[in-house]
Coordinates of C-alpha atoms and ligand atoms in Angstrom, one line a residue:
X1 CA -19.9 -34.4 10.4
X2 CA -16.2 -35.5 10.6
X3 CA -14.9 -37.3 13.7
X4 CA -11.2 -37.0 14.4
X5 CA -9.1 -39.4 16.5
X6 CA -8.2 -38.3 20.0
X7 CA -4.7 -36.8 20.4
X8 CA -2.9 -38.3 23.4
X9 CA -4.5 -37.0 26.6
X10 CA -7.5 -35.4 24.7
X11 CA -11.0 -36.6 23.9
X12 CA -12.0 -36.7 20.2
X13 CA -13.2 -33.6 18.4
X14 CA -15.6 -33.1 15.5
X15 CA -15.8 -30.5 12.7
X16 CA -19.2 -29.1 11.8
X17 CA -20.6 -25.9 10.3
X18 CA -21.3 -23.1 12.8
X19 CA -24.7 -23.3 14.5
X20 CA -26.7 -20.4 16.0
X21 CA -26.1 -21.7 19.5
X22 CA -22.3 -21.5 19.0
X23 CA -22.2 -17.7 18.4
X24 CA -21.2 -16.7 21.9
X25 CA -18.8 -19.5 22.5
X26 CA -16.8 -19.0 19.3
X27 CA -16.6 -15.2 19.4
X28 CA -13.1 -15.3 21.0
X29 CA -11.8 -17.6 18.2
X30 CA -11.7 -14.8 15.6
X31 CA -10.6 -11.2 15.3
X32 CA -13.0 -8.6 16.8
X33 CA -13.7 -7.1 13.3
X34 CA -15.0 -10.5 12.0
X35 CA -17.3 -11.2 14.9
X36 CA -20.3 -9.5 13.3
X37 CA -19.9 -11.8 10.2
X38 CA -20.6 -14.8 12.4
X39 CA -24.2 -13.8 12.7
X40 CA -24.5 -13.5 8.9
X41 CA -23.4 -17.2 8.6
X42 CA -26.3 -18.4 10.6
X43 CA -28.9 -16.1 9.1
X44 CA -30.4 -17.0 5.7
X45 CA -29.4 -13.6 4.3
X46 CA -28.1 -13.7 0.7
X47 CA -25.1 -11.3 0.5
X48 CA -22.7 -10.9 -2.4
X49 CA -19.9 -12.0 -0.1
X50 CA -20.8 -15.4 1.4
X51 CA -19.1 -16.4 4.7
X52 CA -18.3 -19.9 5.8
X53 CA -17.5 -20.8 9.4
X54 CA -16.5 -24.3 10.5
X55 CA -16.2 -25.2 14.2
X56 CA -14.1 -27.9 15.8
X57 CA -15.7 -29.0 19.0
X58 CA -14.8 -31.4 21.8
X59 CA -17.2 -32.6 24.5
X60 CA -16.4 -29.4 26.4
X61 CA -17.4 -27.0 23.6
X62 CA -15.7 -25.3 20.6
X63 CA -11.9 -25.7 20.4
X64 CA -11.3 -24.2 17.0
X65 CA -12.9 -22.0 14.3
X66 CA -12.0 -21.2 10.7
X67 CA -13.8 -18.4 8.8
X68 CA -13.6 -17.9 5.0
X69 CA -15.5 -15.9 2.4
X70 CA -16.1 -16.0 -1.3
X71 CA -17.8 -13.7 -3.7
X72 CA -21.0 -14.7 -5.6
X73 CA -20.3 -12.0 -8.2
X74 CA -16.8 -13.1 -9.3
X75 CA -16.3 -14.4 -12.8
X76 CA -17.4 -17.7 -14.3
X77 CA -14.9 -19.3 -16.6
X78 CA -15.9 -20.1 -20.3
X79 CA -16.4 -23.8 -19.1
X80 CA -19.1 -22.5 -16.7
X81 CA -17.0 -23.0 -13.6
X82 CA -16.7 -20.4 -10.9
X83 CA -13.2 -18.9 -10.8
X84 CA -13.8 -17.2 -7.4
X85 CA -11.3 -18.0 -4.6
X86 CA -12.2 -19.0 -1.1
X87 CA -10.4 -16.5 1.1
X88 CA -9.5 -17.5 4.6
X89 CA -10.4 -14.7 7.1
X90 CA -9.2 -16.3 10.3
X91 CA -8.1 -19.6 11.7
X92 CA -7.7 -20.2 15.5
X93 CA -7.7 -23.0 18.0
X94 CA -7.9 -22.7 21.8
X95 CA -4.4 -22.7 23.4
X96 CA -5.0 -26.0 25.3
X97 CA -5.8 -27.7 22.0
X98 CA -2.9 -26.4 19.9
X99 CA -0.6 -28.9 18.2
X100 CA -3.4 -31.5 18.3
X101 CA -4.4 -31.5 14.7
X102 CA -7.4 -29.2 15.1
X103 CA -6.4 -26.6 12.6
X104 CA -5.3 -29.3 10.1
X105 CA -8.8 -30.9 10.4
X106 CA -10.5 -27.5 9.9
X107 CA -8.3 -26.8 6.9
X108 CA -9.2 -30.1 5.3
X109 CA -12.9 -29.6 5.9
X110 CA -12.7 -26.1 4.5
X111 CA -11.0 -27.3 1.3
X112 CA -13.7 -30.0 0.9
X113 CA -16.4 -27.3 1.3
X114 CA -14.6 -25.1 -1.3
X115 CA -14.6 -28.0 -3.8
X116 CA -18.2 -28.8 -3.1
X117 CA -19.0 -25.2 -4.0
X118 CA -17.0 -25.4 -7.2
X119 CA -14.4 -22.8 -6.2
X120 CA -11.0 -23.1 -7.8
X121 CA -8.6 -22.2 -5.0
X122 CA -8.1 -21.1 -1.4
X123 CA -6.2 -17.9 -0.6
X124 CA -5.0 -16.3 2.6
X125 CA -3.4 -13.0 3.3
X126 CA -1.8 -12.4 6.7
X127 CA 1.0 -10.3 8.2
X128 CA 4.2 -11.4 9.9
X129 CA 2.8 -9.9 13.1
X130 CA 0.2 -12.7 13.6
X131 CA 0.4 -14.4 17.0
X132 CA 1.5 -17.8 15.6
X133 CA 3.4 -17.1 12.4
X134 CA 5.6 -20.2 12.7
X135 CA 2.7 -22.6 13.5
X136 CA 0.5 -21.0 10.8
X137 CA 3.1 -21.3 8.0
X138 CA 3.8 -24.9 9.1
X139 CA 0.1 -25.6 8.9
X140 CA -0.1 -24.2 5.3
X141 CA 2.9 -26.2 4.3
X142 CA 1.7 -29.5 5.7
X143 CA -1.8 -28.9 4.2
X144 CA -0.1 -28.7 0.7
X145 CA -0.3 -24.9 0.1
X146 CA 2.1 -23.2 -2.3
X147 CA 4.9 -21.4 -0.5
X148 CA 3.7 -18.0 1.0
X149 CA 4.9 -15.0 -1.1
X150 CA 5.7 -11.5 0.4
X151 CA 3.1 -9.1 -0.9
X152 CA 3.4 -5.7 0.9
X153 CA 6.1 -3.9 2.9
X154 CA 4.3 -2.4 6.0
X155 CA 5.8 0.6 7.7
X156 CA 4.3 1.6 11.1
X157 CA 5.1 5.0 12.6
X158 CA 3.9 7.5 15.2
X159 CA 2.6 10.4 13.2
X160 CA 4.4 12.8 15.5
X161 CA 7.7 11.2 14.5
X162 CA 6.9 11.1 10.8
X163 CA 5.6 14.6 10.5
X164 CA 8.8 16.0 12.0
X165 CA 11.1 14.1 9.5
X166 CA 13.7 16.5 8.2
X167 CA 12.9 15.7 4.5
X168 CA 9.3 17.0 4.8
X169 CA 9.9 20.7 4.6
X170 CA 12.2 20.1 1.7
X171 CA 9.6 18.6 -0.6
X172 CA 9.1 20.7 -3.7
X173 CA 5.7 22.2 -4.2
X174 CA 4.2 21.3 -7.6
X175 CA 3.6 23.7 -10.5
X176 CA 0.6 26.0 -9.6
X177 CA -1.5 24.6 -12.5
X178 CA -1.9 21.5 -10.3
X179 CA -4.6 21.6 -7.6
X180 CA -4.9 19.6 -4.4
X181 CA -8.5 19.0 -3.4
X182 CA -10.4 16.9 -0.8
X183 CA -11.7 13.7 -2.4
X184 CA -15.2 14.7 -1.2
X185 CA -15.0 17.4 -3.9
X186 CA -14.4 14.9 -6.7
X187 CA -16.7 16.0 -9.6
X188 CA -19.2 13.6 -11.2
X189 CA -17.4 13.7 -14.5
X190 CA -14.1 13.0 -12.8
X191 CA -15.5 10.0 -11.0
X192 CA -17.0 8.7 -14.3
X193 CA -13.6 9.1 -16.0
X194 CA -11.7 7.4 -13.1
X195 CA -14.2 4.5 -13.1
X196 CA -13.6 4.1 -16.9
X197 CA -9.9 4.0 -16.3
X198 CA -10.3 1.3 -13.7
X199 CA -12.6 -0.7 -16.0
X200 CA -10.0 -0.4 -18.8
X201 CA -7.2 -1.6 -16.5
X202 CA -5.3 1.8 -16.7
X203 CA -5.8 2.2 -12.9
X204 CA -5.3 -0.9 -10.8
X205 CA -8.5 -1.6 -8.8
X206 CA -6.5 -2.1 -5.6
X207 CA -5.0 1.4 -5.9
X208 CA -8.1 3.2 -7.0
X209 CA -9.4 6.2 -4.9
X210 CA -12.5 4.0 -4.3
X211 CA -10.7 1.0 -2.8
X212 CA -12.1 0.3 0.7
X213 CA -14.3 3.3 0.3
X214 CA -16.5 2.2 3.3
X215 CA -13.5 2.8 5.6
X216 CA -12.3 6.1 4.0
X217 CA -11.4 9.1 6.1
X218 CA -12.8 11.8 3.8
X219 CA -11.3 14.8 5.5
X220 CA -7.8 13.3 5.1
X221 CA -8.0 11.8 1.6
X222 CA -7.0 14.0 -1.3
X223 CA -7.0 14.1 -5.1
X224 CA -4.6 16.0 -7.3
X225 CA -5.8 17.5 -10.6
X226 CA -4.8 19.6 -13.5
X227 CA -7.9 21.2 -15.0
X228 CA -10.4 18.4 -14.9
X229 CA -7.8 15.6 -15.2
X230 CA -7.3 13.8 -11.8
X231 CA -3.7 12.6 -12.0
X232 CA -2.9 11.5 -8.5
X233 CA -4.4 10.8 -5.1
X234 CA -3.7 9.6 -1.5
X235 CA -6.4 8.0 0.5
X236 CA -6.4 7.2 4.2
X237 CA -8.7 4.6 5.8
X238 CA -9.6 3.4 9.3
X239 CA -8.7 -0.2 9.0
X240 CA -10.6 -2.4 11.4
X241 CA -7.4 -4.5 11.9
X242 CA -5.2 -1.8 13.2
X243 CA -7.3 0.2 15.7
X244 CA -4.6 2.7 16.7
X245 CA -3.4 3.6 13.2
X246 CA -4.6 5.3 10.1
X247 CA -3.8 3.2 7.0
X248 CA -2.3 5.1 4.2
X249 CA -4.3 3.1 1.7
X250 CA -3.7 4.2 -1.9
X251 CA -1.0 6.5 -3.1
X252 CA -1.2 6.7 -6.9
X253 CA 0.4 8.9 -9.5
X254 CA -0.5 8.7 -13.2
X255 CA 2.4 6.7 -14.7
X256 CA 3.1 9.4 -17.3
X257 CA 3.8 11.9 -14.5
X258 CA 6.0 9.7 -12.3
X259 CA 9.4 10.8 -13.5
X260 CA 11.1 13.6 -11.5
X261 CA 7.9 15.5 -10.6
X262 CA 8.0 14.5 -6.9
X263 CA 4.2 14.2 -6.8
X264 CA 4.3 11.0 -4.6
X265 CA 6.5 12.5 -1.8
X266 CA 4.4 15.8 -2.1
X267 CA 1.1 13.9 -1.5
X268 CA 2.6 11.7 1.3
X269 CA 4.1 14.8 3.1
X270 CA 0.7 16.6 2.8
X271 CA -1.1 13.5 4.3
X272 CA 1.4 13.3 7.2
X273 CA 0.9 17.0 8.1
X274 CA -2.9 16.7 7.9
X275 CA -2.9 13.6 10.0
X276 CA -0.8 15.3 12.7
X277 CA -3.1 18.3 13.0
X278 CA -6.4 16.4 12.6
X279 CA -8.6 15.4 15.6
X280 CA -8.4 11.8 14.2
X281 CA -4.8 11.8 15.6
X282 CA -6.2 11.4 19.1
X283 CA -8.0 8.2 18.1
X284 CA -5.3 6.9 15.7
X285 CA -1.9 8.4 16.6
X286 CA 0.0 6.0 14.3
X287 CA 0.1 5.6 10.6
X288 CA 0.6 2.4 8.6
X289 CA 2.0 2.8 5.1
X290 CA 1.7 -0.2 2.8
X291 CA 3.8 -0.6 -0.3
X292 CA 3.6 -3.4 -2.8
X293 CA 6.9 -5.3 -3.4
X294 CA 6.3 -4.7 -7.1
X295 CA 6.4 -0.9 -6.8
X296 CA 10.2 -0.5 -6.9
X297 CA 10.3 3.3 -6.9
X298 CA 7.9 3.6 -4.0
X299 CA 9.8 1.0 -2.1
X300 CA 13.0 3.1 -2.5
X301 CA 11.1 6.1 -1.2
X302 CA 9.9 4.1 1.8
X303 CA 13.3 2.7 2.6
X304 CA 15.0 6.1 2.3
X305 CA 12.4 8.5 3.7
X306 CA 10.0 6.6 5.9
X307 CA 11.9 3.7 7.4
X308 CA 14.2 5.8 9.6
X309 CA 11.1 7.3 11.3
X310 CA 9.1 4.1 11.8
X311 CA 8.6 2.1 15.0
X312 CA 8.0 -1.2 13.2
X313 CA 8.6 -2.6 9.8
X314 CA 7.0 -5.9 8.8
X315 CA 5.3 -7.5 5.8
X316 CA 2.1 -9.1 4.5
X317 CA 2.2 -12.4 2.8
X318 CA -0.2 -14.3 0.6
X319 CA -0.5 -18.0 0.0
X320 CA -2.7 -20.2 -2.3
X321 CA -4.0 -23.7 -2.4
X322 CA -5.4 -24.9 -5.8
X323 CA -8.6 -26.9 -5.2
X324 CA -8.3 -29.8 -7.6
X325 CA -11.6 -31.2 -8.8
X326 CA -11.7 -34.8 -9.8
Ligands
COA401 C1 -1.9 -21.3 13.9 C2 -2.9 -22.2 14.7 C3 -4.3 -22.0 14.1 C4 -2.4 -23.7 14.5 O1 -3.4 -24.5 15.1 P1 -3.1 -26.0 15.6 O2 -4.5 -26.6 15.9 O3 -2.1 -26.0 16.7 O4 -2.5 -26.7 14.3 P2 -2.3 -28.3 14.1 O5 -2.1 -29.0 15.4 O6 -3.3 -28.8 13.1 O7 -0.8 -28.3 13.4 C5 -0.7 -27.9 12.0 C6 0.8 -28.1 11.7 O8 1.6 -27.1 12.3 C7 2.5 -27.6 13.2 N1 2.6 -26.7 14.3 C8 1.6 -26.5 15.2 N2 2.0 -25.6 16.1 C9 3.3 -25.4 15.9 C10 4.3 -24.6 16.5 N3 4.1 -23.9 17.6 N4 5.5 -24.6 15.9 C11 5.8 -25.3 14.8 N5 4.9 -26.0 14.2 C12 3.7 -26.1 14.7 C13 2.0 -29.0 13.5 O9 3.1 -29.9 13.8 C14 1.4 -29.4 12.2 O10 2.3 -29.8 11.2 P3 2.4 -31.4 10.8 O11 1.1 -31.7 10.1 O12 3.6 -31.4 9.8 O13 2.7 -32.2 12.0 C15 -2.8 -21.9 16.2 O14 -1.5 -21.9 16.7 C16 -3.5 -20.6 16.6 O15 -4.7 -20.6 16.8 N6 -2.8 -19.5 16.7 C17 -3.4 -18.2 17.1 C18 -4.1 -17.6 15.9 C19 -3.3 -17.4 14.7 O16 -2.2 -16.8 14.7 N7 -3.9 -17.8 13.5 C20 -3.2 -17.7 12.3 C21 -3.7 -16.7 11.3 S1 -5.4 -16.2 11.3

């Protein structure tokens, strides 16, 4: 247990691993979608994704919580060391205890735990919409993290606005030898071929039609094939982090077919129309379109076609702290 000096006007606080008796008291110190994970921390269950939760507590109870996870399946380096990162899921302190060093102490304790586990670095991904962006980035800086890097441009829109954008009816229909199909009708041999493409690195794992499959909205996710060759897809997911929006998760067109075919805008327009007329629209009337800052062509499409019909534009950022082992 680490004891920390009292900030002026506050009693001291300690940092310890989450205990079973803490569950109720710390639930408000993380995002609703991570609350079920807290129970996994205190159970002996061996999952492939291990969760760590550290609690800062004063005499009056918990005042801060950090949650992080790491994969037991990720690669081991030739030297036998785990190369898995420790991913921060959430970091929060109670408002009365902010600016008192609580998050700094949690961060330090988490880094020590990461080193103890033999992990090589800590990562965090967050959006510029988080409640305390300034404070959080200050915390990263003062804890020695590398400067945060922009990762995705995020475009939030009401589907009723996007589906009535004037460019939509002008999108060219593809040559009839191409067929649009619901991803639920993906054939076994097509799945096998796509999996082989992912394994060979031809299809980035993060953009595969199987990414975040557990959150997929099957009736609104489509593939695009010529014969038995799946050349493009657009998947939509229910992200637990954006409860009123459908996330336009993976828009991918085979690189050989990207020039001048207009398949990307065709698939996006198709998804917008289906979202508008689907019953899912009642539950999630907004859409969130994420575009990597490395996808120059898609970024141009987003800036020109989507941005004028969005209600909010923001970004996600990532940051890293190498965990140096003596
Ligand atoms: C972000 C958050 C965790 C910081 O917690 P905290 O306990 O106040 O942080 P600390 O007191 O340890 O301060 C860490 C550093 O940030 C600075 N800082 C804290 N609050 C700040 C603020 N509002 N503005 C600018 N800097 C701030 C501190 O001065 C300190 O830097 P220093 O070491 O150079 O002095 C807290 O504000 C919070 O819970 N916010 C809501 C949840 C959230 O947005 N979490 C982030 C992503 S999950």
